[in-house]
Short mmCIF file of C-alpha atoms in Angstrom, two decimals:
data_model
loop_
_atom_site.label_atom_id
_atom_site.label_comp_id
_atom_site.label_asym_id
_atom_site.label_seq_id
_atom_site.Cartn_x
_atom_site.Cartn_y
_atom_site.Cartn_z
CA UNK A 1 -14.17 70.64 -61.18
CA UNK A 2 -15.11 66.42 -63.02
CA UNK A 3 -16.48 63.84 -61.59
CA UNK A 4 -13.58 62.61 -59.94
CA UNK A 5 -12.86 65.15 -57.77
CA UNK A 6 -16.30 65.46 -57.02
CA UNK A 7 -15.99 61.95 -55.13
CA UNK A 8 -12.79 63.15 -53.75
CA UNK A 9 -14.60 66.08 -51.98
CA UNK A 10 -17.16 64.26 -51.09
CA UNK A 11 -14.92 61.69 -49.16
CA UNK A 12 -12.71 64.29 -48.08
CA UNK A 13 -16.10 66.32 -46.31
CA UNK A 14 -18.09 63.05 -45.17
CA UNK A 15 -15.16 61.14 -43.64
CA UNK A 16 -14.74 63.62 -40.65
CA UNK A 17 -17.84 65.32 -40.71
CA UNK A 18 -20.63 62.95 -40.78
CA UNK A 19 -18.81 59.26 -40.31
CA UNK A 20 -17.62 59.30 -36.73
CA UNK A 21 -20.81 60.52 -35.35
CA UNK A 22 -22.61 57.72 -37.12
CA UNK A 23 -20.20 55.37 -35.83
CA UNK A 24 -20.54 56.96 -32.17
CA UNK A 25 -24.26 57.26 -32.61
CA UNK A 26 -25.13 53.49 -34.36
CA UNK A 27 -22.30 51.54 -33.23
CA UNK A 28 -23.75 48.80 -31.42
CA UNK A 29 -22.61 45.49 -30.17
CA UNK A 30 -26.36 44.21 -30.03
CA UNK A 31 -27.48 45.52 -33.06
CA UNK A 32 -26.24 43.35 -35.83
CA UNK A 33 -27.83 45.05 -38.57
CA UNK A 34 -27.15 48.60 -37.94
CA UNK A 35 -23.53 47.92 -37.80
CA UNK A 36 -23.62 45.74 -41.12
CA UNK A 37 -25.18 49.18 -42.94
CA UNK A 38 -22.27 50.99 -41.07
CA UNK A 39 -19.43 48.58 -42.91
CA UNK A 40 -21.71 49.24 -45.99
CA UNK A 41 -21.47 52.86 -45.84
CA UNK A 42 -17.51 52.74 -44.97
CA UNK A 43 -16.97 50.50 -48.11
CA UNK A 44 -19.38 53.31 -50.28
CA UNK A 45 -17.13 55.91 -48.83
CA UNK A 46 -13.66 53.39 -48.95
CA UNK A 47 -14.59 53.09 -52.51
CA UNK A 48 -15.04 56.01 -54.11
CA UNK A 49 -10.78 55.85 -53.50
CA UNK A 50 -10.73 53.37 -55.99
CA UNK A 51 -13.92 54.83 -58.21
CA UNK A 52 -11.92 58.26 -58.49
CA UNK A 53 -8.60 57.48 -59.42
CA UNK A 54 -9.78 54.15 -61.82
CA UNK A 55 -12.14 57.44 -63.69
CA UNK A 56 -9.42 59.80 -63.33
CA UNK A 57 -7.16 57.99 -65.01
CA UNK A 58 -9.56 55.79 -67.56
CA UNK A 59 -10.59 59.53 -68.98
CA UNK A 60 -7.64 61.31 -69.30
CA UNK A 61 -9.25 63.48 -66.06
CA UNK A 62 -6.29 63.69 -63.77
CA UNK A 63 -5.94 67.33 -62.44
CA UNK A 64 -3.97 68.96 -60.05
CA UNK A 65 -7.04 69.91 -57.55
CA UNK A 66 -7.68 66.06 -57.76
CA UNK A 67 -4.10 64.30 -56.83
CA UNK A 68 -3.53 66.82 -54.18
CA UNK A 69 -7.35 66.08 -52.16
CA UNK A 70 -7.01 62.89 -52.77
CA UNK A 71 -4.58 61.61 -50.44
CA UNK A 72 -5.94 63.58 -48.12
CA UNK A 73 -9.31 62.29 -48.41
CA UNK A 74 -8.28 59.02 -47.86
CA UNK A 75 -6.37 59.91 -44.55
CA UNK A 76 -9.60 61.90 -43.53
CA UNK A 77 -11.31 58.50 -43.65
CA UNK A 78 -8.83 56.43 -41.64
CA UNK A 79 -7.89 58.43 -39.19
CA UNK A 80 -11.20 59.79 -38.30
CA UNK A 81 -12.72 56.03 -38.25
CA UNK A 82 -9.59 54.99 -36.51
CA UNK A 83 -10.12 57.69 -33.54
CA UNK A 84 -13.54 57.14 -33.54
CA UNK A 85 -13.44 53.59 -33.37
CA UNK A 86 -10.45 53.95 -30.14
CA UNK A 87 -13.29 56.49 -28.40
CA UNK A 88 -15.35 53.49 -28.65
CA UNK A 89 -13.09 50.70 -27.53
CA UNK A 90 -13.04 49.17 -30.51
CA UNK A 91 -9.23 49.59 -31.84
CA UNK A 92 -6.30 49.17 -29.77
CA UNK A 93 -5.16 52.54 -29.52
CA UNK A 94 -1.78 51.50 -30.75
CA UNK A 95 -3.00 50.23 -33.14
CA UNK A 96 -4.15 53.49 -33.91
CA UNK A 97 -1.10 55.44 -32.94
CA UNK A 98 0.88 52.85 -35.75
CA UNK A 99 -1.03 53.59 -38.63
CA UNK A 100 -1.56 57.01 -37.98
CA UNK A 101 1.97 57.39 -37.41
CA UNK A 102 2.92 55.68 -40.11
CA UNK A 103 0.99 58.55 -41.83
CA UNK A 104 2.72 61.45 -40.21
CA UNK A 105 6.15 59.63 -41.26
CA UNK A 106 5.33 59.10 -44.59
CA UNK A 107 4.65 62.53 -45.31
CA UNK A 108 7.65 63.59 -43.31
CA UNK A 109 9.74 62.30 -46.01
CA UNK A 110 8.01 63.05 -48.64
CA UNK A 111 8.50 66.92 -47.39
CA UNK A 112 12.44 65.57 -46.79
CA UNK A 113 11.84 64.20 -51.12
CA UNK A 114 10.39 67.47 -51.98
CA UNK A 115 13.63 69.78 -50.31
CA UNK A 116 15.98 67.63 -52.34
CA UNK A 117 13.78 68.44 -55.55
CA UNK A 118 12.87 64.88 -55.75
CA UNK A 119 9.18 63.56 -56.26
CA UNK A 120 8.65 60.29 -53.86
CA UNK A 121 5.91 58.32 -56.55
CA UNK A 122 3.71 55.85 -54.58
CA UNK A 123 4.59 52.95 -54.21
CA UNK A 124 2.45 49.73 -54.73
CA UNK A 125 2.54 48.26 -50.84
CA UNK A 126 1.22 51.77 -50.03
CA UNK A 127 -2.34 51.48 -52.42
CA UNK A 128 -2.37 47.75 -50.73
CA UNK A 129 -1.83 48.89 -47.40
CA UNK A 130 -4.34 51.56 -47.72
CA UNK A 131 -6.75 48.56 -49.03
CA UNK A 132 -5.93 46.62 -45.88
CA UNK A 133 -6.61 49.76 -43.54
CA UNK A 134 -10.31 49.94 -45.23
CA UNK A 135 -10.68 45.99 -44.78
CA UNK A 136 -10.31 46.28 -41.37
CA UNK A 137 -11.77 49.34 -40.69
CA UNK A 138 -14.59 47.46 -42.08
CA UNK A 139 -14.00 44.36 -40.19
CA UNK A 140 -14.20 46.37 -36.55
CA UNK A 141 -17.47 48.29 -37.71
CA UNK A 142 -18.93 44.82 -38.52
CA UNK A 143 -17.78 43.81 -34.43
CA UNK A 144 -19.14 40.44 -34.71
CA UNK A 145 -18.17 38.63 -31.13
CA UNK A 146 -17.42 34.91 -32.24
CA UNK A 147 -13.79 33.52 -32.03
CA UNK A 148 -13.01 33.16 -35.45
CA UNK A 149 -13.97 36.63 -36.09
CA UNK A 150 -12.09 38.16 -33.37
CA UNK A 151 -9.21 35.86 -34.68
CA UNK A 152 -9.74 36.81 -38.68
CA UNK A 153 -10.45 40.59 -37.31
CA UNK A 154 -6.35 40.27 -35.24
CA UNK A 155 -5.24 38.58 -38.15
CA UNK A 156 -6.46 42.38 -40.11
CA UNK A 157 -4.84 44.22 -37.72
CA UNK A 158 -1.77 42.46 -37.66
CA UNK A 159 -1.41 42.41 -42.04
CA UNK A 160 -2.06 46.12 -41.74
CA UNK A 161 0.34 47.30 -39.55
CA UNK A 162 2.95 44.79 -41.10
CA UNK A 163 2.18 46.02 -44.86
CA UNK A 164 1.47 50.10 -43.27
CA UNK A 165 5.58 49.76 -41.81
CA UNK A 166 6.88 47.93 -44.91
CA UNK A 167 5.79 50.25 -47.35
CA UNK A 168 6.98 52.96 -44.61
CA UNK A 169 10.29 51.34 -45.17
CA UNK A 170 10.37 50.84 -49.05
CA UNK A 171 10.06 55.09 -48.83
CA UNK A 172 12.82 55.62 -46.57
CA UNK A 173 14.77 53.53 -48.42
CA UNK A 174 13.59 54.85 -52.11
CA UNK A 175 14.51 58.57 -50.24
CA UNK A 176 18.08 56.84 -49.20
CA UNK A 177 18.70 55.28 -52.40
CA UNK A 178 17.94 58.54 -54.27
CA UNK A 179 20.17 60.64 -51.53
CA UNK A 180 23.38 58.54 -51.95
CA UNK A 181 22.71 58.55 -55.64
CA UNK A 182 22.77 62.61 -55.90
CA UNK A 183 26.39 62.70 -53.73
#
């Protein structure tokens, strides 16, 4: 097990088990320092996604296990955080449904692609989507209640949902194009 895979395993185990509990216990409407600490923890966990991929490519340590676990760890991080934030009434239920539903939709497309003997490659907009999700969740965790920050939070939510849906559309189009070209 190489260093990038260890980072992924850390993110995979910490995200669904520890971080939602931290959010549930410590996210506050009044204690800003605690929210900043939670936001920094979340950013650090999210940064391991970039770090493990960079390190694996830069030092030629890409592994089958790491390639398999990395997208799972990303989904666990986002899903568990969104669910905890919905439970705390910090994220709208429909926002979480759109973001999580998109992930299941793309997983279904990947399964369909594999049944057609096609490996659906990761697209650039999906990486932007992950980045925006991490920024959006961080902004929610900060929980600043000023008008300008709430407006910024709304813009982050809309941008995240739009890029998420757009990347799902691009995956659909990519698979459709492959299917049509095979006929």
